[in-house]
CSV table of C-alpha atoms in Angstrom, one decimal:
chain,number,residue,atom,x,y,z
A,1,MET,CA,-4.6,-13.3,-11.3
A,2,ASP,CA,-7.6,-11.8,-13.0
A,3,LEU,CA,-6.2,-10.0,-16.0
A,4,ASN,CA,-9.6,-8.5,-16.8
A,5,ASN,CA,-8.8,-6.2,-13.9
A,6,ASP,CA,-6.6,-3.3,-15.1
A,7,THR,CA,-4.7,-3.2,-11.8
A,8,HIS,CA,-3.9,-6.9,-12.0
A,9,LEU,CA,-2.9,-6.5,-15.6
A,10,LEU,CA,-0.5,-3.7,-14.7
A,11,LEU,CA,1.0,-5.8,-11.9
A,12,TYR,CA,1.4,-8.7,-14.4
A,13,LEU,CA,3.1,-6.5,-17.0
A,14,THR,CA,5.4,-4.9,-14.4
A,15,GLY,CA,6.5,-8.4,-13.2
A,16,CYS,CA,7.3,-9.2,-16.8
A,17,GLY,CA,9.2,-6.0,-17.3
A,18,LEU,CA,11.3,-6.7,-14.2
A,19,ARG,CA,12.1,-10.2,-15.8
A,20,PHE,CA,10.6,-12.1,-13.0
A,21,ARG,CA,8.5,-14.1,-15.5
A,22,GLU,CA,8.1,-14.4,-19.3
A,23,ILE,CA,5.2,-12.5,-20.9
A,24,ASP,CA,2.6,-14.8,-22.4
A,25,PRO,CA,1.1,-13.0,-25.5
A,26,ASP,CA,-2.0,-15.4,-25.5
A,27,LEU,CA,-3.0,-14.0,-22.1
A,28,ILE,CA,-3.3,-10.4,-23.4
A,29,ALA,CA,-4.1,-11.0,-27.1
A,30,ASP,CA,-7.6,-9.7,-26.8
A,31,ILE,CA,-7.2,-6.6,-24.7
A,32,PRO,CA,-9.0,-3.7,-26.4
A,33,LEU,CA,-7.5,-0.4,-27.3
A,34,THR,CA,-9.3,1.5,-24.6
A,35,ARG,CA,-7.8,-0.7,-21.9
A,36,TRP,CA,-4.3,-0.1,-23.2
A,37,LYS,CA,-4.7,3.6,-22.9
A,38,HIS,CA,-5.9,3.1,-19.3
A,39,ILE,CA,-2.9,0.9,-18.6
A,40,TYR,CA,-0.6,3.6,-20.0
A,41,ASN,CA,-2.1,6.2,-17.7
A,42,LEU,CA,-2.0,3.8,-14.7
A,43,ALA,CA,1.6,2.9,-15.3
A,44,GLN,CA,2.5,6.6,-15.5
A,45,GLU,CA,0.8,7.3,-12.2
A,46,GLN,CA,2.6,4.4,-10.5
A,47,GLY,CA,6.1,5.3,-11.8
A,48,VAL,CA,6.5,2.1,-13.9
A,49,LEU,CA,5.8,3.3,-17.4
A,50,ALA,CA,9.2,2.4,-18.9
A,51,ILE,CA,9.2,-1.0,-17.1
A,52,VAL,CA,5.9,-1.9,-18.5
A,53,PHE,CA,7.0,-0.8,-22.0
A,54,ASP,CA,10.0,-3.2,-21.7
A,55,ALA,CA,7.4,-6.0,-21.3
A,56,ILE,CA,5.1,-5.0,-24.2
A,57,GLU,CA,8.0,-4.5,-26.5
A,58,LYS,CA,8.3,-8.2,-26.6
A,59,LEU,CA,4.7,-8.7,-27.8
A,60,PRO,CA,3.9,-9.6,-31.4
A,61,ALA,CA,2.6,-6.8,-33.7
A,62,SER,CA,-0.8,-8.5,-33.7
A,63,VAL,CA,-1.4,-7.3,-30.1
A,64,ASN,CA,-4.0,-4.6,-30.1
A,65,ILE,CA,-2.0,-1.4,-29.2
A,66,SER,CA,-2.6,1.5,-31.5
A,67,LYS,CA,0.4,3.1,-33.3
A,68,PRO,CA,-0.2,6.6,-31.8
A,69,LEU,CA,-0.2,5.1,-28.3
A,70,LYS,CA,2.9,3.1,-28.9
A,71,LEU,CA,4.7,6.1,-30.3
A,72,GLN,CA,3.6,8.1,-27.3
A,73,TRP,CA,5.0,5.4,-25.1
A,74,ILE,CA,8.3,5.3,-26.9
A,75,ALA,CA,8.7,9.0,-26.6
A,76,ALA,CA,7.9,8.9,-22.8
A,77,VAL,CA,10.5,6.2,-22.3
A,78,HIS,CA,13.1,8.1,-24.3
A,79,THR,CA,12.5,11.1,-22.1
A,80,ARG,CA,13.1,9.0,-19.0
A,81,GLU,CA,16.3,7.6,-20.5
A,82,TYR,CA,17.5,11.2,-21.3
A,83,ASN,CA,16.7,12.4,-17.8
A,84,TYR,CA,18.4,9.5,-16.2
A,85,LYS,CA,21.6,10.0,-18.1
A,86,LYS,CA,21.5,13.7,-17.3
A,87,GLN,CA,21.0,13.1,-13.6
A,88,TYR,CA,23.6,10.3,-13.6
A,89,ASN,CA,26.2,12.6,-15.1
A,90,ILE,CA,25.5,15.4,-12.6
A,91,ALA,CA,25.9,12.8,-9.8
A,92,VAL,CA,29.3,11.7,-11.2
A,93,GLU,CA,30.4,15.3,-11.5
A,94,LEU,CA,29.5,16.2,-7.9
A,95,ALA,CA,31.0,12.9,-6.5
A,96,THR,CA,34.2,13.5,-8.5
A,97,ALA,CA,34.6,16.9,-6.8
A,98,PHE,CA,33.9,15.3,-3.4
A,99,LYS,CA,36.5,12.6,-4.1
A,100,LYS,CA,39.2,15.2,-4.8
A,101,GLU,CA,38.8,16.3,-1.2
A,102,GLY,CA,38.9,12.7,0.1
A,103,ILE,CA,35.2,12.3,0.5
A,104,LYS,CA,33.3,9.1,-0.3
A,105,THR,CA,29.9,9.5,-1.9
A,106,ALA,CA,27.3,6.8,-1.0
A,107,VAL,CA,24.2,6.9,-3.2
A,108,LEU,CA,20.8,6.5,-1.5
A,109,LYS,CA,17.6,5.3,-3.0
A,110,GLY,CA,16.9,6.0,-6.7
A,111,LEU,CA,20.2,6.0,-8.5
A,112,SER,CA,21.6,3.3,-6.3
A,113,ILE,CA,18.6,0.9,-6.5
A,114,SER,CA,18.3,1.5,-10.2
A,115,THR,CA,21.4,-0.7,-10.7
A,116,TYR,CA,19.4,-3.7,-9.7
A,117,TYR,CA,16.9,-3.1,-12.5
A,118,PRO,CA,17.2,-4.9,-15.9
A,119,LYS,CA,17.5,-1.5,-17.5
A,120,PRO,CA,18.6,1.1,-14.8
A,121,ALA,CA,17.4,4.0,-16.8
A,122,TYR,CA,13.8,2.6,-16.7
A,123,ARG,CA,13.7,3.1,-12.9
A,124,GLU,CA,12.1,6.6,-12.4
A,125,PHE,CA,13.6,8.9,-9.8
A,126,GLY,CA,13.6,12.6,-9.1
A,127,ASP,CA,16.7,13.6,-7.3
A,128,PHE,CA,20.3,12.5,-6.6
A,129,ASP,CA,20.4,11.5,-2.9
A,130,CYS,CA,23.9,11.2,-1.4
A,131,PHE,CA,25.5,10.6,2.0
A,132,LEU,CA,29.0,11.9,2.7
A,133,GLY,CA,29.5,10.6,6.2
A,134,ASP,CA,30.9,13.2,8.5
A,135,ASN,CA,31.6,15.6,5.6
A,136,TYR,CA,28.0,16.9,5.2
A,137,GLU,CA,28.8,20.6,5.4
A,138,VAL,CA,32.1,20.2,3.6
A,139,GLY,CA,30.2,18.7,0.7
A,140,ASN,CA,27.8,21.7,0.7
A,141,CYS,CA,30.7,24.1,0.6
A,142,ILE,CA,32.4,22.1,-2.3
A,143,ALA,CA,29.1,22.3,-4.2
A,144,GLU,CA,28.9,26.1,-3.7
A,145,LYS,CA,32.4,26.4,-5.0
A,146,LEU,CA,31.2,24.7,-8.2
A,147,GLY,CA,28.6,27.3,-8.6
A,148,ALA,CA,25.7,25.4,-7.0
A,149,LYS,CA,23.0,27.0,-4.9
A,150,VAL,CA,22.7,25.2,-1.5
A,151,GLU,CA,19.6,25.4,0.7
A,152,ARG,CA,20.2,24.4,4.3
A,153,ASN,CA,16.7,24.9,5.7
A,154,TYR,CA,16.1,21.3,6.8
A,155,TYR,CA,18.1,19.4,9.4
A,156,ARG,CA,18.0,16.0,7.7
A,157,HIS,CA,19.5,17.1,4.3
A,158,SER,CA,20.4,20.1,2.2
A,159,HIS,CA,19.2,20.8,-1.3
A,160,ILE,CA,21.9,21.4,-3.9
A,161,PHE,CA,20.8,23.0,-7.1
A,162,TYR,CA,23.4,22.4,-9.8
A,163,LYS,CA,23.0,22.7,-13.6
A,164,ASN,CA,19.2,22.6,-13.4
A,165,GLN,CA,19.3,19.4,-11.3
A,166,MET,CA,18.7,19.0,-7.6
A,167,ALA,CA,20.7,16.8,-5.3
A,168,GLU,CA,19.8,16.0,-1.6
A,169,ASN,CA,22.9,15.9,0.5
A,170,HIS,CA,21.9,13.8,3.6
A,171,GLN,CA,23.2,14.6,7.0
A,172,PHE,CA,21.1,11.8,8.3
A,173,CYS,CA,19.5,8.9,6.5
A,174,VAL,CA,16.3,8.8,8.5
A,175,GLY,CA,14.3,11.2,10.5
A,176,ILE,CA,15.8,11.2,14.0
A,177,ARG,CA,14.2,14.3,15.7
A,178,GLY,CA,13.0,13.6,19.2
A,179,SER,CA,13.5,9.8,19.0
A,180,ARG,CA,16.2,7.9,20.8
A,181,LYS,CA,15.2,4.8,18.9
A,182,MET,CA,15.6,6.4,15.5
A,183,LYS,CA,19.0,7.8,16.5
A,184,GLU,CA,20.1,4.3,17.4
A,185,PHE,CA,18.8,3.1,14.0
A,186,GLU,CA,20.7,5.9,12.3
A,187,LYS,CA,23.9,4.8,14.0
A,188,HIS,CA,23.3,1.3,12.9
A,189,LEU,CA,22.7,2.3,9.3
A,190,TYR,CA,25.9,4.2,9.2
A,191,HIS,CA,27.7,1.2,10.7
A,192,ILE,CA,26.6,-1.2,8.0
A,193,MET,CA,26.5,1.2,5.1
A,194,TYR,CA,30.0,0.5,3.8
A,195,ASN,CA,30.0,-3.3,4.3
A,196,GLU,CA,30.8,-5.0,0.9
A,197,THR,CA,29.9,-2.0,-1.2
A,198,GLU,CA,30.2,-1.6,-5.0
A,199,PHE,CA,30.9,1.3,-7.3
A,200,ILE,CA,28.1,1.9,-9.8
A,201,ASP,CA,30.0,4.1,-12.2
A,202,GLU,CA,33.1,3.7,-14.4
A,203,ASN,CA,34.9,6.5,-12.5
A,204,ASN,CA,34.6,4.7,-9.2
A,205,VAL,CA,33.1,7.7,-7.4
A,206,LEU,CA,29.5,6.6,-6.7
A,207,ILE,CA,29.1,3.9,-4.0
A,208,ARG,CA,26.1,1.6,-3.7
A,209,PRO,CA,25.7,0.9,0.0
A,210,SER,CA,25.6,-2.6,1.3
A,211,CYS,CA,22.6,-4.8,0.7
A,212,ASP,CA,21.9,-4.9,4.5
A,213,PHE,CA,21.8,-1.1,4.5
A,214,ASN,CA,19.5,-1.0,1.5
A,215,ALA,CA,17.1,-3.6,2.9
A,216,LEU,CA,16.6,-1.6,6.1
A,217,PHE,CA,16.8,1.8,4.5
A,218,LEU,CA,14.3,1.0,1.7
A,219,THR,CA,11.8,-0.5,4.3
A,220,SER,CA,12.1,2.6,6.5
A,221,HIS,CA,11.8,5.0,3.6
A,222,ALA,CA,8.8,3.2,2.1
A,223,MET,CA,7.1,2.9,5.5
A,224,THR,CA,7.5,6.6,6.2
A,225,HIS,CA,5.9,7.4,2.8
A,226,PHE,CA,3.2,4.9,3.4
A,227,LEU,CA,2.1,6.5,6.7
A,228,VAL,CA,2.4,10.1,5.6
A,229,GLU,CA,1.7,10.2,1.8
A,230,GLY,CA,1.1,6.7,0.5
A,231,ILE,CA,3.3,4.7,-1.7
A,232,LYS,CA,3.3,3.8,-5.4
A,233,LEU,CA,4.0,0.6,-7.2
A,234,ARG,CA,7.5,1.9,-7.8
A,235,HIS,CA,8.3,1.4,-4.1
A,236,ILE,CA,7.3,-2.2,-4.4
A,237,CYS,CA,9.5,-2.7,-7.5
A,238,ASP,CA,12.5,-1.3,-5.6
A,239,TRP,CA,12.0,-3.9,-2.8
A,240,ALA,CA,11.4,-6.6,-5.3
A,241,VAL,CA,14.5,-6.1,-7.4
A,242,LEU,CA,16.6,-5.8,-4.2
A,243,LEU,CA,15.2,-9.2,-3.1
A,244,TYR,CA,15.7,-10.7,-6.5
A,245,HIS,CA,19.5,-10.0,-6.4
A,246,GLU,CA,20.3,-10.0,-2.7
A,247,GLN,CA,17.9,-12.3,-0.8
A,248,ARG,CA,20.7,-14.8,-0.2
A,249,ASN,CA,23.1,-12.1,1.0
A,250,ILE,CA,21.0,-10.0,3.4
A,251,ASP,CA,21.4,-10.7,7.1
A,252,TRP,CA,17.7,-11.4,7.8
A,253,HIS,CA,18.2,-12.1,11.5
A,254,ASN,CA,19.5,-8.5,11.9
A,255,PHE,CA,16.9,-7.1,9.5
A,256,TYR,CA,14.0,-8.5,11.5
A,257,GLN,CA,15.5,-7.5,14.8
A,258,TRP,CA,15.4,-3.9,13.7
A,259,THR,CA,12.0,-4.1,11.9
A,260,ASP,CA,10.5,-5.6,15.1
A,261,LYS,CA,12.0,-2.8,17.2
A,262,LEU,CA,10.7,-0.1,14.8
A,263,HIS,CA,7.3,-1.8,14.1
A,264,TYR,CA,8.1,-2.2,10.4
A,265,THR,CA,7.9,-6.0,10.2
A,266,ARG,CA,4.3,-6.3,9.1
A,267,PHE,CA,4.8,-3.7,6.4
A,268,ALA,CA,7.9,-5.5,5.2
A,269,ASN,CA,6.2,-8.8,5.1
A,270,ILE,CA,3.2,-7.4,3.2
A,271,ILE,CA,5.3,-5.8,0.4
A,272,THR,CA,7.3,-9.0,0.1
A,273,SER,CA,4.0,-10.9,-0.3
A,274,ILE,CA,2.8,-8.4,-3.0
A,275,ALA,CA,6.1,-8.8,-4.9
A,276,ASN,CA,5.8,-12.6,-4.7
A,277,ALA,CA,2.0,-13.0,-5.4
A,278,TYR,CA,1.5,-10.2,-7.9
A,279,LEU,CA,4.8,-9.5,-9.6
A,280,GLY,CA,6.0,-13.1,-9.8
A,281,LEU,CA,9.1,-12.7,-7.7
A,282,GLU,CA,10.4,-16.1,-6.4
A,283,ILE,CA,11.4,-16.1,-2.8
A,284,GLU,CA,14.1,-18.7,-2.4
A,285,ASN,CA,15.3,-17.9,1.1
A,286,GLU,CA,13.3,-19.6,3.8
A,287,LEU,CA,14.3,-16.9,6.3
A,288,ILE,CA,12.2,-14.3,4.5
A,289,LYS,CA,8.8,-13.8,6.1
A,290,HIS,CA,5.4,-13.3,4.3
A,291,GLU,CA,2.2,-11.9,5.6
A,292,GLU,CA,-1.0,-11.9,3.4
A,293,ILE,CA,-3.2,-10.2,6.0
A,294,TYR,CA,-4.1,-6.7,4.8
A,295,ILE,CA,-2.3,-7.3,1.4
A,296,ASP,CA,-5.4,-6.3,-0.5
A,297,LEU,CA,-6.0,-3.3,1.7
A,298,VAL,CA,-2.4,-2.1,1.0
A,299,LEU,CA,-2.7,-2.7,-2.7
A,300,ASP,CA,-6.0,-0.7,-2.8
A,301,ASP,CA,-4.2,2.2,-1.0
A,302,ILE,CA,-1.4,2.1,-3.5
A,303,PHE,CA,-3.7,2.4,-6.5
A,304,HIS,CA,-6.5,4.5,-5.0
A,305,SER,CA,-5.0,6.6,-2.2
A,306,ASN,CA,-6.2,10.2,-2.0
A,307,SER,CA,-3.8,11.2,0.8
A,308,LEU,CA,-0.8,12.1,-1.5
A,309,PHE,CA,0.0,15.8,-1.3
A,310,ASN,CA,1.7,18.2,-3.6
A,311,LYS,CA,5.3,18.6,-2.8
A,312,GLY,CA,5.2,22.1,-4.2
A,313,TYR,CA,3.5,23.2,-1.0
A,314,GLY,CA,5.3,25.5,1.4
A,315,VAL,CA,7.0,24.1,4.5
A,316,TRP,CA,4.2,24.8,7.0
A,317,ARG,CA,1.4,23.7,4.7
A,318,SER,CA,3.3,20.5,4.0
A,319,ARG,CA,3.6,19.9,7.7
A,320,PHE,CA,-0.1,20.4,8.4
A,321,THR,CA,-1.0,18.3,5.4
A,322,SER,CA,1.2,15.5,6.7
A,323,ILE,CA,-0.7,15.6,10.0
A,324,LYS,CA,-4.0,15.6,8.2
A,325,ASN,CA,-3.0,12.6,6.1
A,326,LYS,CA,-2.1,10.7,9.3
A,327,PHE,CA,-5.6,11.2,10.6
A,328,MET,CA,-7.1,10.3,7.3
A,329,SER,CA,-5.2,7.0,7.3
A,330,LEU,CA,-5.6,5.8,10.9
A,331,TRP,CA,-6.0,2.2,9.8
A,332,LYS,CA,-2.3,2.3,8.6
A,333,PHE,CA,-1.2,3.0,12.1
A,334,HIS,CA,-3.5,0.6,13.8
A,335,ARG,CA,-3.2,-2.4,11.5
A,336,ILE,CA,0.1,-2.1,9.7
A,337,TYR,CA,2.4,0.1,12.0
A,338,GLN,CA,0.6,-1.1,15.1
A,339,GLN,CA,1.4,2.2,16.8
A,340,SER,CA,-0.7,5.2,17.9
A,341,ALA,CA,-1.0,8.0,15.3
A,342,ILE,CA,-1.4,10.5,18.2
A,343,LYS,CA,1.8,9.2,19.8
A,344,THR,CA,3.7,9.4,16.5
A,345,ILE,CA,2.6,13.0,15.9
A,346,MET,CA,3.5,14.0,19.5
A,347,VAL,CA,7.0,12.6,19.0
A,348,GLN,CA,7.4,14.7,15.9
A,349,VAL,CA,6.0,17.9,17.5
A,350,LEU,CA,8.1,17.6,20.6
A,351,GLY,CA,11.2,16.8,18.4
A,352,PHE,CA,10.5,19.9,16.4
A,353,LEU,CA,10.1,22.1,19.6
A,354,PHE,CA,13.0,20.7,21.7
A,355,ASP,CA,15.3,18.8,19.3
A,356,ARG,CA,15.4,21.2,16.3
A,357,ASN,CA,19.1,20.4,15.4
A,358,PRO,CA,19.5,16.8,16.6
A,359,LYS,CA,22.8,15.1,17.2
A,360,LEU,CA,23.7,11.5,17.4
């Protein structure tokens, strides 16, 4: 790996921060101050600022990082730790209220996956995503009784605003409108969600779904973002830490059956190869597939994509921007997804028109 390239240097430091390899001070002893500032900005953009700081904390004082930059880095990491603790406490509070009514709270994405990281608070995430099984609307009503504001303007999940934090209460894990195949996938995810689960909090109210669920859900979630908005290095890190801990426990035969059916396999293989080749993750399970074709193209999109859109847009502007992004990134559909962008858009449009409130 050419560490004279800032992208490669960031990938190297991220792998060290994830504890996939030991950092070698000699490799980065002569990096100038200007490059460290760029690495800081790049890490911030890619959602790995705290993870990279965990790596450089182990460097000797002789490494050429200015004191002001290091103090700025420390302050940014402390802010992330504070926000994580605040969001974690809100999640526990809501889940405790749900539990009193006999409802189990499964945690999706960020907070759940953070438990695989060496330091969970270093994994950046925005919202608390939960799944309450058949108690979706009951959960909304419980939150309202606690004083939360609940928005129900999207079929897939509601937005719960509670104590200046937002939670997404998922009615469905994946987008199912207008797609029989995705409805079958949703049923399967629900079927495997509670296999060999763990609690991730001392109060035993926050459930981390099974590793089989997380493997399929993370792949689907990242693939959707990749096609519509683009992904960041943080998405690769989530996949990498899941593999690091669970690669011997995931049912790979079932995983690839579903990714083949949904046309996610090439994408899954590429992000596995990125985690292995650039982050230093060791793949010990011979059932896990790799695919290096298009790996550089995907990496270039991660670091230079211009299709990401502002989530502050209104609903209709976001929808039109999503369609525009698809046409701007046709290569993703043809080479990675191996499906027609036009067909994908038509399924979404027809689903919106004729399957507004989908049922399983």
